[in-house]
Amino acid sequence: MTKIIIDTDPGIDDAMAIFYAAAAEDIELLGLTAIFGNVTVDTATRNALRLVEAVGLDIPVARGAEKPLEMPHIKPSAHVHGDEGFGDIPAATPKGNAIKETAAEFLVRMAREHKGELVLCPIGPLTNIALAIQADPEFASNVDRIVLMGGSYKEGGNITPYAEANVYHDPHAAEVVFASGAKVEMVGLDVTHQILCTKEDFAAMAEAAPKLGGMLQDMSHFYLKFYETVGKFDGCSLHDPAAVIACTHPHLFTSEEVGITVVTQGEEIGETRAAADARSETSVLMGVESEVVKSLFMQRISGLS
C-alpha cells in the first residue's frame, strides 16, 4: 500500500478526497494535517477530525499554520464551501482532538520514520509543507513524492485570471515547495477541469452508501450551486480527489517535466509558470483518463458503509 499523509483545508472536495483515501485498499492513510484556506485553520482542524470520525479512521490530525508565510491572510472561501466548510451541513464538535505536534513537526517526523516511502498529498495552501522544508534540510529527500492539488500551467486561474486558489493563498510557500528539490507532481486545473462530478453522480453515491455518500451529497448542493453562479451547470470539478488518485494511479495521467516558478508579487501573483532558471523540475499533469478516474472515485465511495 502507498503510505500517504493528506494536508487539507476541508472543504467539500477535501471531504471527497479523504473519504476516497479511507475507502482505497491501496492507500495507508497515516494522518491528516490541517491548513487554512477554504476555512480557518481551527475550522479545518475541526473538520478534519469530523471526517476521520465519520469514516471510522483512527489516525492523527495535526493543526497547521494559521496564516501565509509572508502575504496577508486571505478571507476563507465561504462562498464556495460555506461558512463551516461543508456547505449547508451545520457545525458539529468532534469527539477527538488534534495531536500536540504542529503539522510541520508531524510531517518532519513522519518523513523521517517512513523515509523514501511517504507520499505527501497537499490539497490546500502549501504553508505547512514549506514550513516542514524550512525546518528540516532533509525533508525534501526524505519524502518519496509530493503530489499536490494546485496550480495551473496552461488552463488559467480560478481565483484570478492567473492563479489557482491553493497557490494564491500562499504563493511564497508554493515557491518554497517547487524549488525544494523534492519530487513534485502538480495536479492542477489543467487536469482537474477535465473531470466533472454531476448532481446525478452524487445521488448515485448516496444511494449506494447512504451514510457517507449521503453526507457528500448533502454537501454537494451548496457546492454545485456555486459552480452554477460561475456559469458551470454540468457539475463540479474533481479537484482534490484527483490528486489522491494520482498518488496511486499515475498511469491514468500524462505529464510534462517543467521548471515551475511562482509569481510572488504584482497583478499575476500566484501564477505557476515555466521558467528556464527554476531550481528543480516538476511533473505537471496535463492529461487524464477522466471517465476512468471518476468511475474509480465513485466506485470506492459507493463501497463505504
PDB file of C-alpha atoms in Angstrom:
ATOM      1  CA  MET A   1       0.000   0.000   0.000  1.00  0.00           C
ATOM      2  CA  THR A   2       1.043   3.593  -0.583  1.00  0.00           C
ATOM      3  CA  LYS A   3       1.704   5.496   2.627  1.00  0.00           C
ATOM      4  CA  ILE A   4       0.035   8.900   2.384  1.00  0.00           C
ATOM      5  CA  ILE A   5      -0.498  11.992   4.527  1.00  0.00           C
ATOM      6  CA  ILE A   6      -3.109  14.446   3.260  1.00  0.00           C
ATOM      7  CA  ASP A   7      -2.576  18.130   4.065  1.00  0.00           C
ATOM      8  CA  THR A   8      -6.052  19.618   3.902  1.00  0.00           C
ATOM      9  CA  ASP A   9      -8.353  22.612   4.393  1.00  0.00           C
ATOM     10  CA  PRO A  10     -11.740  20.838   4.456  1.00  0.00           C
ATOM     11  CA  GLY A  11     -13.619  21.942   2.246  1.00  0.00           C
ATOM     12  CA  ILE A  12     -16.168  19.890   0.299  1.00  0.00           C
ATOM     13  CA  ASP A  13     -13.818  18.397  -2.276  1.00  0.00           C
ATOM     14  CA  ASP A  14     -11.347  17.781   0.586  1.00  0.00           C
ATOM     15  CA  ALA A  15     -14.031  15.630   2.223  1.00  0.00           C
ATOM     16  CA  MET A  16     -14.458  13.775  -1.069  1.00  0.00           C
ATOM     17  CA  ALA A  17     -10.691  13.163  -1.236  1.00  0.00           C
ATOM     18  CA  ILE A  18     -10.402  11.986   2.373  1.00  0.00           C
ATOM     19  CA  PHE A  19     -13.351   9.602   2.038  1.00  0.00           C
ATOM     20  CA  TYR A  20     -11.772   8.203  -1.137  1.00  0.00           C
ATOM     21  CA  ALA A  21      -8.455   7.645   0.656  1.00  0.00           C
ATOM     22  CA  ALA A  22     -10.255   5.902   3.508  1.00  0.00           C
ATOM     23  CA  ALA A  23     -12.019   3.584   1.047  1.00  0.00           C
ATOM     24  CA  ALA A  24      -8.962   2.794  -1.090  1.00  0.00           C
ATOM     25  CA  GLU A  25      -7.424  -0.584  -0.295  1.00  0.00           C
ATOM     26  CA  ASP A  26      -4.145   0.545  -1.872  1.00  0.00           C
ATOM     27  CA  ILE A  27      -3.710   3.532   0.483  1.00  0.00           C
ATOM     28  CA  GLU A  28      -2.391   3.512   4.045  1.00  0.00           C
ATOM     29  CA  LEU A  29      -3.527   6.903   5.348  1.00  0.00           C
ATOM     30  CA  LEU A  30      -1.045   7.838   8.073  1.00  0.00           C
ATOM     31  CA  GLY A  31      -2.687  11.081   9.159  1.00  0.00           C
ATOM     32  CA  LEU A  32      -4.105  14.459   8.211  1.00  0.00           C
ATOM     33  CA  THR A  33      -2.574  17.889   8.655  1.00  0.00           C
ATOM     34  CA  ALA A  34      -4.853  20.913   8.675  1.00  0.00           C
ATOM     35  CA  ILE A  35      -4.246  24.247   6.998  1.00  0.00           C
ATOM     36  CA  PHE A  36      -6.160  27.490   6.431  1.00  0.00           C
ATOM     37  CA  GLY A  37      -7.680  28.081   3.007  1.00  0.00           C
ATOM     38  CA  ASN A  38     -11.272  27.124   2.376  1.00  0.00           C
ATOM     39  CA  VAL A  39     -11.815  27.801   6.098  1.00  0.00           C
ATOM     40  CA  THR A  40      -9.701  28.998   9.031  1.00  0.00           C
ATOM     41  CA  VAL A  41      -7.138  26.571  10.415  1.00  0.00           C
ATOM     42  CA  ASP A  42      -9.232  25.994  13.548  1.00  0.00           C
ATOM     43  CA  THR A  43     -12.254  25.078  11.446  1.00  0.00           C
ATOM     44  CA  ALA A  44     -10.055  22.985   9.154  1.00  0.00           C
ATOM     45  CA  THR A  45      -8.736  21.054  12.158  1.00  0.00           C
ATOM     46  CA  ARG A  46     -12.243  20.502  13.493  1.00  0.00           C
ATOM     47  CA  ASN A  47     -13.490  19.404  10.071  1.00  0.00           C
ATOM     48  CA  ALA A  48     -10.583  17.008   9.601  1.00  0.00           C
ATOM     49  CA  LEU A  49     -11.390  15.422  12.960  1.00  0.00           C
ATOM     50  CA  ARG A  50     -15.065  15.190  11.998  1.00  0.00           C
ATOM     51  CA  LEU A  51     -14.211  13.455   8.732  1.00  0.00           C
ATOM     52  CA  VAL A  52     -11.926  10.811  10.232  1.00  0.00           C
ATOM     53  CA  GLU A  53     -14.548  10.070  12.884  1.00  0.00           C
ATOM     54  CA  ALA A  54     -17.317   9.857  10.281  1.00  0.00           C
ATOM     55  CA  VAL A  55     -15.383   7.337   8.215  1.00  0.00           C
ATOM     56  CA  GLY A  56     -14.172   5.389  11.272  1.00  0.00           C
ATOM     57  CA  LEU A  57     -10.449   6.070  10.988  1.00  0.00           C
ATOM     58  CA  ASP A  58      -8.129   6.120  13.987  1.00  0.00           C
ATOM     59  CA  ILE A  59      -5.377   8.373  12.672  1.00  0.00           C
ATOM     60  CA  PRO A  60      -3.663  11.534  13.968  1.00  0.00           C
ATOM     61  CA  VAL A  61      -4.789  15.015  12.933  1.00  0.00           C
ATOM     62  CA  ALA A  62      -2.295  17.863  13.371  1.00  0.00           C
ATOM     63  CA  ARG A  63      -3.172  21.570  13.409  1.00  0.00           C
ATOM     64  CA  GLY A  64      -1.107  23.610  10.983  1.00  0.00           C
ATOM     65  CA  ALA A  65      -0.307  27.194  10.111  1.00  0.00           C
ATOM     66  CA  GLU A  66      -2.982  29.835  10.553  1.00  0.00           C
ATOM     67  CA  LYS A  67      -1.617  32.343   8.022  1.00  0.00           C
ATOM     68  CA  PRO A  68       0.640  32.527   4.947  1.00  0.00           C
ATOM     69  CA  LEU A  69       4.420  32.796   5.189  1.00  0.00           C
ATOM     70  CA  GLU A  70       4.605  36.438   4.093  1.00  0.00           C
ATOM     71  CA  MET A  71       1.494  37.872   2.490  1.00  0.00           C
ATOM     72  CA  PRO A  72      -1.647  38.957   4.379  1.00  0.00           C
ATOM     73  CA  HIS A  73      -4.177  36.272   5.208  1.00  0.00           C
ATOM     74  CA  ILE A  74      -6.930  35.963   2.583  1.00  0.00           C
ATOM     75  CA  LYS A  75     -10.548  35.577   3.656  1.00  0.00           C
ATOM     76  CA  PRO A  76     -11.728  31.926   3.559  1.00  0.00           C
ATOM     77  CA  SER A  77     -13.793  30.739   0.594  1.00  0.00           C
ATOM     78  CA  ALA A  78     -17.195  30.690   2.315  1.00  0.00           C
ATOM     79  CA  HIS A  79     -18.997  31.435  -0.963  1.00  0.00           C
ATOM     80  CA  VAL A  80     -17.592  28.171  -2.359  1.00  0.00           C
ATOM     81  CA  HIS A  81     -17.681  25.817   0.634  1.00  0.00           C
ATOM     82  CA  GLY A  82     -19.994  27.512   3.131  1.00  0.00           C
ATOM     83  CA  ASP A  83     -19.170  29.241   6.406  1.00  0.00           C
ATOM     84  CA  GLU A  84     -18.309  25.950   8.118  1.00  0.00           C
ATOM     85  CA  GLY A  85     -16.664  24.300   5.116  1.00  0.00           C
ATOM     86  CA  PHE A  86     -19.260  21.623   4.437  1.00  0.00           C
ATOM     87  CA  GLY A  87     -21.874  23.593   2.555  1.00  0.00           C
ATOM     88  CA  ASP A  88     -25.188  23.711   4.409  1.00  0.00           C
ATOM     89  CA  ILE A  89     -24.248  21.000   6.926  1.00  0.00           C
ATOM     90  CA  PRO A  90     -24.139  22.677  10.362  1.00  0.00           C
ATOM     91  CA  ALA A  91     -21.075  22.723  12.562  1.00  0.00           C
ATOM     92  CA  ALA A  92     -20.545  19.791  14.934  1.00  0.00           C
ATOM     93  CA  THR A  93     -17.968  19.186  17.621  1.00  0.00           C
ATOM     94  CA  PRO A  94     -15.764  16.108  17.095  1.00  0.00           C
ATOM     95  CA  LYS A  95     -15.038  13.735  19.953  1.00  0.00           C
ATOM     96  CA  GLY A  96     -11.289  13.683  19.393  1.00  0.00           C
ATOM     97  CA  ASN A  97      -8.583  16.329  19.488  1.00  0.00           C
ATOM     98  CA  ALA A  98      -5.607  17.282  17.391  1.00  0.00           C
ATOM     99  CA  ILE A  99      -2.232  15.932  18.452  1.00  0.00           C
ATOM    100  CA  LYS A 100       0.194  18.223  20.289  1.00  0.00           C
ATOM    101  CA  GLU A 101       2.703  18.365  17.436  1.00  0.00           C
ATOM    102  CA  THR A 102       2.221  21.085  14.864  1.00  0.00           C
ATOM    103  CA  ALA A 103       1.563  19.979  11.306  1.00  0.00           C
ATOM    104  CA  ALA A 104       5.148  20.815  10.273  1.00  0.00           C
ATOM    105  CA  GLU A 105       6.600  18.881  13.232  1.00  0.00           C
ATOM    106  CA  PHE A 106       4.391  15.884  12.463  1.00  0.00           C
ATOM    107  CA  LEU A 107       5.355  15.950   8.785  1.00  0.00           C
ATOM    108  CA  VAL A 108       9.063  16.134   9.545  1.00  0.00           C
ATOM    109  CA  ARG A 109       8.830  13.218  11.976  1.00  0.00           C
ATOM    110  CA  MET A 110       6.762  11.040   9.672  1.00  0.00           C
ATOM    111  CA  ALA A 111       9.050  11.722   6.713  1.00  0.00           C
ATOM    112  CA  ARG A 112      11.995  10.540   8.813  1.00  0.00           C
ATOM    113  CA  GLU A 113      10.168   7.455  10.102  1.00  0.00           C
ATOM    114  CA  HIS A 114       8.991   6.481   6.603  1.00  0.00           C
ATOM    115  CA  LYS A 115      11.985   7.713   4.648  1.00  0.00           C
ATOM    116  CA  GLY A 116      11.647   7.090   0.933  1.00  0.00           C
ATOM    117  CA  GLU A 117       8.108   5.738   1.330  1.00  0.00           C
ATOM    118  CA  LEU A 118       5.905   8.662   2.351  1.00  0.00           C
ATOM    119  CA  VAL A 119       3.783  10.313  -0.325  1.00  0.00           C
ATOM    120  CA  LEU A 120       2.629  13.730   0.779  1.00  0.00           C
ATOM    121  CA  CYS A 121      -0.631  14.923  -0.779  1.00  0.00           C
ATOM    122  CA  PRO A 122      -1.347  18.610  -0.077  1.00  0.00           C
ATOM    123  CA  ILE A 123      -4.815  19.674  -1.248  1.00  0.00           C
ATOM    124  CA  GLY A 124      -4.801  23.179   0.254  1.00  0.00           C
ATOM    125  CA  PRO A 125      -2.325  26.070   0.506  1.00  0.00           C
ATOM    126  CA  LEU A 126       1.262  24.827   0.827  1.00  0.00           C
ATOM    127  CA  THR A 127       2.289  26.625   4.024  1.00  0.00           C
ATOM    128  CA  ASN A 128       2.646  23.514   6.199  1.00  0.00           C
ATOM    129  CA  ILE A 129       4.797  21.841   3.558  1.00  0.00           C
ATOM    130  CA  ALA A 130       7.034  24.892   3.203  1.00  0.00           C
ATOM    131  CA  LEU A 131       7.464  25.089   6.983  1.00  0.00           C
ATOM    132  CA  ALA A 132       8.499  21.424   7.092  1.00  0.00           C
ATOM    133  CA  ILE A 133      11.024  22.025   4.303  1.00  0.00           C
ATOM    134  CA  GLN A 134      12.431  25.021   6.161  1.00  0.00           C
ATOM    135  CA  ALA A 135      12.570  23.101   9.458  1.00  0.00           C
ATOM    136  CA  ASP A 136      14.450  20.064   8.130  1.00  0.00           C
ATOM    137  CA  PRO A 137      17.021  20.252   5.300  1.00  0.00           C
ATOM    138  CA  GLU A 138      16.473  16.534   4.663  1.00  0.00           C
ATOM    139  CA  PHE A 139      12.690  16.705   4.428  1.00  0.00           C
ATOM    140  CA  ALA A 140      12.590  17.100   0.638  1.00  0.00           C
ATOM    141  CA  SER A 141      14.729  13.992   0.162  1.00  0.00           C
ATOM    142  CA  ASN A 142      13.013  12.003   2.925  1.00  0.00           C
ATOM    143  CA  VAL A 143       9.618  12.076   1.221  1.00  0.00           C
ATOM    144  CA  ASP A 144       9.063   9.863  -1.789  1.00  0.00           C
ATOM    145  CA  ARG A 145       6.880  12.396  -3.624  1.00  0.00           C
ATOM    146  CA  ILE A 146       4.778  15.494  -3.076  1.00  0.00           C
ATOM    147  CA  VAL A 147       1.613  15.131  -5.146  1.00  0.00           C
ATOM    148  CA  LEU A 148      -0.195  18.438  -4.781  1.00  0.00           C
ATOM    149  CA  MET A 149      -3.531  19.759  -5.925  1.00  0.00           C
ATOM    150  CA  GLY A 150      -2.765  23.267  -7.026  1.00  0.00           C
ATOM    151  CA  GLY A 151      -1.513  25.480  -9.764  1.00  0.00           C
ATOM    152  CA  SER A 152      -2.298  25.796 -13.435  1.00  0.00           C
ATOM    153  CA  TYR A 153       0.094  25.565 -16.354  1.00  0.00           C
ATOM    154  CA  LYS A 154      -1.984  26.369 -19.428  1.00  0.00           C
ATOM    155  CA  GLU A 155      -5.547  26.445 -18.097  1.00  0.00           C
ATOM    156  CA  GLY A 156      -5.505  29.879 -16.427  1.00  0.00           C
ATOM    157  CA  GLY A 157      -6.620  30.606 -12.890  1.00  0.00           C
ATOM    158  CA  ASN A 158      -9.816  30.042 -10.923  1.00  0.00           C
ATOM    159  CA  ILE A 159      -9.448  32.739  -8.262  1.00  0.00           C
ATOM    160  CA  THR A 160      -7.806  35.332 -10.541  1.00  0.00           C
ATOM    161  CA  PRO A 161      -7.184  35.139 -14.280  1.00  0.00           C
ATOM    162  CA  TYR A 162      -3.657  33.942 -13.460  1.00  0.00           C
ATOM    163  CA  ALA A 163      -3.783  31.947 -10.222  1.00  0.00           C
ATOM    164  CA  GLU A 164      -5.288  28.748  -8.875  1.00  0.00           C
ATOM    165  CA  ALA A 165      -6.723  29.211  -5.373  1.00  0.00           C
ATOM    166  CA  ASN A 166      -4.439  26.961  -3.303  1.00  0.00           C
ATOM    167  CA  VAL A 167      -1.286  28.560  -4.686  1.00  0.00           C
ATOM    168  CA  TYR A 168      -2.796  32.051  -4.495  1.00  0.00           C
ATOM    169  CA  HIS A 169      -3.463  31.691  -0.756  1.00  0.00           C
ATOM    170  CA  ASP A 170       0.299  31.389  -0.127  1.00  0.00           C
ATOM    171  CA  PRO A 171       2.440  31.858  -3.244  1.00  0.00           C
ATOM    172  CA  HIS A 172       5.649  32.211  -1.216  1.00  0.00           C
ATOM    173  CA  ALA A 173       5.080  28.784   0.335  1.00  0.00           C
ATOM    174  CA  ALA A 174       4.356  27.309  -3.090  1.00  0.00           C
ATOM    175  CA  GLU A 175       7.637  28.707  -4.407  1.00  0.00           C
ATOM    176  CA  VAL A 176       9.494  27.060  -1.492  1.00  0.00           C
ATOM    177  CA  VAL A 177       7.920  23.704  -2.385  1.00  0.00           C
ATOM    178  CA  PHE A 178       8.539  23.882  -6.133  1.00  0.00           C
ATOM    179  CA  ALA A 179      12.151  24.954  -5.552  1.00  0.00           C
ATOM    180  CA  SER A 180      12.856  22.390  -2.812  1.00  0.00           C
ATOM    181  CA  GLY A 181      14.338  19.647  -4.955  1.00  0.00           C
ATOM    182  CA  ALA A 182      11.649  17.219  -3.811  1.00  0.00           C
ATOM    183  CA  LYS A 183       9.942  15.106  -6.456  1.00  0.00           C
ATOM    184  CA  VAL A 184       6.851  17.259  -7.008  1.00  0.00           C
ATOM    185  CA  GLU A 185       3.830  16.341  -9.104  1.00  0.00           C
ATOM    186  CA  MET A 186       1.382  19.163  -9.831  1.00  0.00           C
ATOM    187  CA  VAL A 187      -2.232  18.079 -10.214  1.00  0.00           C
ATOM    188  CA  GLY A 188      -3.550  21.423 -11.350  1.00  0.00           C
ATOM    189  CA  LEU A 189      -6.524  22.866 -13.173  1.00  0.00           C
ATOM    190  CA  ASP A 190      -5.193  21.506 -16.474  1.00  0.00           C
ATOM    191  CA  VAL A 191      -6.442  18.053 -15.433  1.00  0.00           C
ATOM    192  CA  THR A 192      -8.997  18.680 -12.676  1.00  0.00           C
ATOM    193  CA  HIS A 193     -11.154  20.772 -15.006  1.00  0.00           C
ATOM    194  CA  GLN A 194     -11.424  17.686 -17.218  1.00  0.00           C
ATOM    195  CA  ILE A 195     -13.153  15.594 -14.509  1.00  0.00           C
ATOM    196  CA  LEU A 196     -16.701  16.538 -13.544  1.00  0.00           C
ATOM    197  CA  CYS A 197     -18.971  15.142 -10.838  1.00  0.00           C
ATOM    198  CA  THR A 198     -22.663  15.807 -11.501  1.00  0.00           C
ATOM    199  CA  LYS A 199     -25.764  16.003  -9.341  1.00  0.00           C
ATOM    200  CA  GLU A 200     -26.692  12.547 -10.635  1.00  0.00           C
ATOM    201  CA  ASP A 201     -23.263  11.186  -9.621  1.00  0.00           C
ATOM    202  CA  PHE A 202     -23.721  12.414  -6.046  1.00  0.00           C
ATOM    203  CA  ALA A 203     -27.199  10.876  -5.958  1.00  0.00           C
ATOM    204  CA  ALA A 204     -25.801   7.536  -7.095  1.00  0.00           C
ATOM    205  CA  MET A 205     -23.127   7.585  -4.368  1.00  0.00           C
ATOM    206  CA  ALA A 206     -25.746   8.468  -1.753  1.00  0.00           C
ATOM    207  CA  GLU A 207     -27.938   5.580  -2.846  1.00  0.00           C
ATOM    208  CA  ALA A 208     -25.040   3.109  -2.728  1.00  0.00           C
ATOM    209  CA  ALA A 209     -23.565   4.409   0.560  1.00  0.00           C
ATOM    210  CA  PRO A 210     -26.343   6.227   2.437  1.00  0.00           C
ATOM    211  CA  LYS A 211     -24.227   7.418   5.377  1.00  0.00           C
ATOM    212  CA  LEU A 212     -21.041   8.750   3.783  1.00  0.00           C
ATOM    213  CA  GLY A 213     -22.189   9.036   0.193  1.00  0.00           C
ATOM    214  CA  GLY A 214     -25.249  10.777   1.596  1.00  0.00           C
ATOM    215  CA  MET A 215     -23.034  13.147   3.567  1.00  0.00           C
ATOM    216  CA  LEU A 216     -21.195  14.094   0.387  1.00  0.00           C
ATOM    217  CA  GLN A 217     -24.494  14.575  -1.426  1.00  0.00           C
ATOM    218  CA  ASP A 218     -25.704  16.899   1.352  1.00  0.00           C
ATOM    219  CA  MET A 219     -22.522  18.937   0.987  1.00  0.00           C
ATOM    220  CA  SER A 220     -22.746  18.941  -2.798  1.00  0.00           C
ATOM    221  CA  HIS A 221     -25.936  21.013  -3.012  1.00  0.00           C
ATOM    222  CA  PHE A 222     -24.103  24.170  -1.881  1.00  0.00           C
ATOM    223  CA  TYR A 223     -21.029  23.341  -3.976  1.00  0.00           C
ATOM    224  CA  LEU A 224     -22.971  22.750  -7.192  1.00  0.00           C
ATOM    225  CA  LYS A 225     -24.902  25.993  -6.691  1.00  0.00           C
ATOM    226  CA  PHE A 226     -21.585  27.849  -6.520  1.00  0.00           C
ATOM    227  CA  TYR A 227     -20.480  26.299  -9.799  1.00  0.00           C
ATOM    228  CA  GLU A 228     -23.749  27.421 -11.372  1.00  0.00           C
ATOM    229  CA  THR A 229     -23.057  31.017 -10.267  1.00  0.00           C
ATOM    230  CA  VAL A 230     -19.867  30.981 -12.340  1.00  0.00           C
ATOM    231  CA  GLY A 231     -21.645  29.524 -15.356  1.00  0.00           C
ATOM    232  CA  LYS A 232     -20.792  25.839 -14.925  1.00  0.00           C
ATOM    233  CA  PHE A 233     -24.042  23.868 -14.954  1.00  0.00           C
ATOM    234  CA  ASP A 234     -22.610  20.430 -15.757  1.00  0.00           C
ATOM    235  CA  GLY A 235     -21.163  19.624 -12.333  1.00  0.00           C
ATOM    236  CA  CYS A 236     -18.178  20.357 -10.094  1.00  0.00           C
ATOM    237  CA  SER A 237     -14.544  19.639 -10.859  1.00  0.00           C
ATOM    238  CA  LEU A 238     -12.999  16.683  -9.061  1.00  0.00           C
ATOM    239  CA  HIS A 239     -10.063  18.749  -7.793  1.00  0.00           C
ATOM    240  CA  ASP A 240      -8.802  17.177  -4.557  1.00  0.00           C
ATOM    241  CA  PRO A 241      -9.804  13.549  -5.219  1.00  0.00           C
ATOM    242  CA  ALA A 242      -7.821  13.687  -8.475  1.00  0.00           C
ATOM    243  CA  ALA A 243      -4.633  14.416  -6.524  1.00  0.00           C
ATOM    244  CA  VAL A 244      -5.193  11.465  -4.183  1.00  0.00           C
ATOM    245  CA  ILE A 245      -5.935   9.192  -7.124  1.00  0.00           C
ATOM    246  CA  ALA A 246      -2.758  10.385  -8.867  1.00  0.00           C
ATOM    247  CA  CYS A 247      -0.764   9.161  -5.856  1.00  0.00           C
ATOM    248  CA  THR A 248      -1.648   5.548  -6.624  1.00  0.00           C
ATOM    249  CA  HIS A 249      -2.773   5.568 -10.273  1.00  0.00           C
ATOM    250  CA  PRO A 250      -0.195   7.653 -12.160  1.00  0.00           C
ATOM    251  CA  HIS A 251      -0.853   5.618 -15.303  1.00  0.00           C
ATOM    252  CA  LEU A 252      -4.233   7.357 -15.626  1.00  0.00           C
ATOM    253  CA  PHE A 253      -2.478  10.702 -16.187  1.00  0.00           C
ATOM    254  CA  THR A 254       0.057  12.130 -18.620  1.00  0.00           C
ATOM    255  CA  SER A 255       2.582  14.761 -17.614  1.00  0.00           C
ATOM    256  CA  GLU A 256       5.249  17.174 -18.777  1.00  0.00           C
ATOM    257  CA  GLU A 257       8.506  17.884 -16.952  1.00  0.00           C
ATOM    258  CA  VAL A 258       8.569  21.640 -16.417  1.00  0.00           C
ATOM    259  CA  GLY A 259      10.663  24.009 -14.339  1.00  0.00           C
ATOM    260  CA  ILE A 260       7.907  25.761 -12.370  1.00  0.00           C
ATOM    261  CA  THR A 261       8.263  29.069 -10.576  1.00  0.00           C
ATOM    262  CA  VAL A 262       5.567  31.003  -8.711  1.00  0.00           C
ATOM    263  CA  VAL A 263       4.889  34.703  -9.122  1.00  0.00           C
ATOM    264  CA  THR A 264       5.009  36.239  -5.643  1.00  0.00           C
ATOM    265  CA  GLN A 265       4.062  39.852  -6.293  1.00  0.00           C
ATOM    266  CA  GLY A 266       2.091  42.106  -8.606  1.00  0.00           C
ATOM    267  CA  GLU A 267      -1.065  41.522 -10.589  1.00  0.00           C
ATOM    268  CA  GLU A 268      -0.054  37.985 -11.590  1.00  0.00           C
ATOM    269  CA  ILE A 269       0.697  36.827  -8.019  1.00  0.00           C
ATOM    270  CA  GLY A 270       0.085  33.115  -7.567  1.00  0.00           C
ATOM    271  CA  GLU A 271       0.653  32.197 -11.205  1.00  0.00           C
ATOM    272  CA  THR A 272       2.587  28.938 -11.701  1.00  0.00           C
ATOM    273  CA  ARG A 273       4.664  29.426 -14.831  1.00  0.00           C
ATOM    274  CA  ALA A 274       7.522  27.749 -16.636  1.00  0.00           C
ATOM    275  CA  ALA A 275      10.952  29.257 -16.051  1.00  0.00           C
ATOM    276  CA  ALA A 276      14.276  28.196 -17.522  1.00  0.00           C
ATOM    277  CA  ASP A 277      16.037  29.163 -14.295  1.00  0.00           C
ATOM    278  CA  ALA A 278      13.702  27.205 -11.989  1.00  0.00           C
ATOM    279  CA  ARG A 279      15.700  25.353  -9.332  1.00  0.00           C
ATOM    280  CA  SER A 280      14.049  21.991  -9.980  1.00  0.00           C
ATOM    281  CA  GLU A 281      11.635  20.361 -12.409  1.00  0.00           C
ATOM    282  CA  THR A 282       8.025  19.470 -11.652  1.00  0.00           C
ATOM    283  CA  SER A 283       5.909  16.740 -13.207  1.00  0.00           C
ATOM    284  CA  VAL A 284       2.953  18.805 -14.384  1.00  0.00           C
ATOM    285  CA  LEU A 285      -0.050  16.603 -15.067  1.00  0.00           C
ATOM    286  CA  MET A 286      -1.704  17.651 -18.322  1.00  0.00           C
ATOM    287  CA  GLY A 287      -3.860  14.762 -19.480  1.00  0.00           C
ATOM    288  CA  VAL A 288      -6.195  12.374 -17.693  1.00  0.00           C
ATOM    289  CA  GLU A 289      -8.460   9.438 -18.432  1.00  0.00           C
ATOM    290  CA  SER A 290     -11.278  11.426 -16.901  1.00  0.00           C
ATOM    291  CA  GLU A 291     -14.085   8.877 -17.064  1.00  0.00           C
ATOM    292  CA  VAL A 292     -11.858   6.157 -15.588  1.00  0.00           C
ATOM    293  CA  VAL A 293     -10.780   8.437 -12.726  1.00  0.00           C
ATOM    294  CA  LYS A 294     -14.360   9.464 -11.971  1.00  0.00           C
ATOM    295  CA  SER A 295     -15.547   5.872 -12.141  1.00  0.00           C
ATOM    296  CA  LEU A 296     -12.820   4.797  -9.721  1.00  0.00           C
ATOM    297  CA  PHE A 297     -13.762   7.599  -7.332  1.00  0.00           C
ATOM    298  CA  MET A 298     -17.470   6.743  -7.421  1.00  0.00           C
ATOM    299  CA  GLN A 299     -16.839   3.010  -7.096  1.00  0.00           C
ATOM    300  CA  ARG A 300     -14.781   3.404  -3.943  1.00  0.00           C
ATOM    301  CA  ILE A 301     -17.092   5.974  -2.327  1.00  0.00           C
ATOM    302  CA  SER A 302     -20.037   3.702  -3.114  1.00  0.00           C
ATOM    303  CA  GLY A 303     -18.303   0.890  -1.239  1.00  0.00           C
ATOM    304  CA  LEU A 304     -18.170   2.800   2.042  1.00  0.00           C
ATOM    305  CA  SER A 305     -20.533   1.522   4.719  1.00  0.00           C
TER     306      SER A 305
END
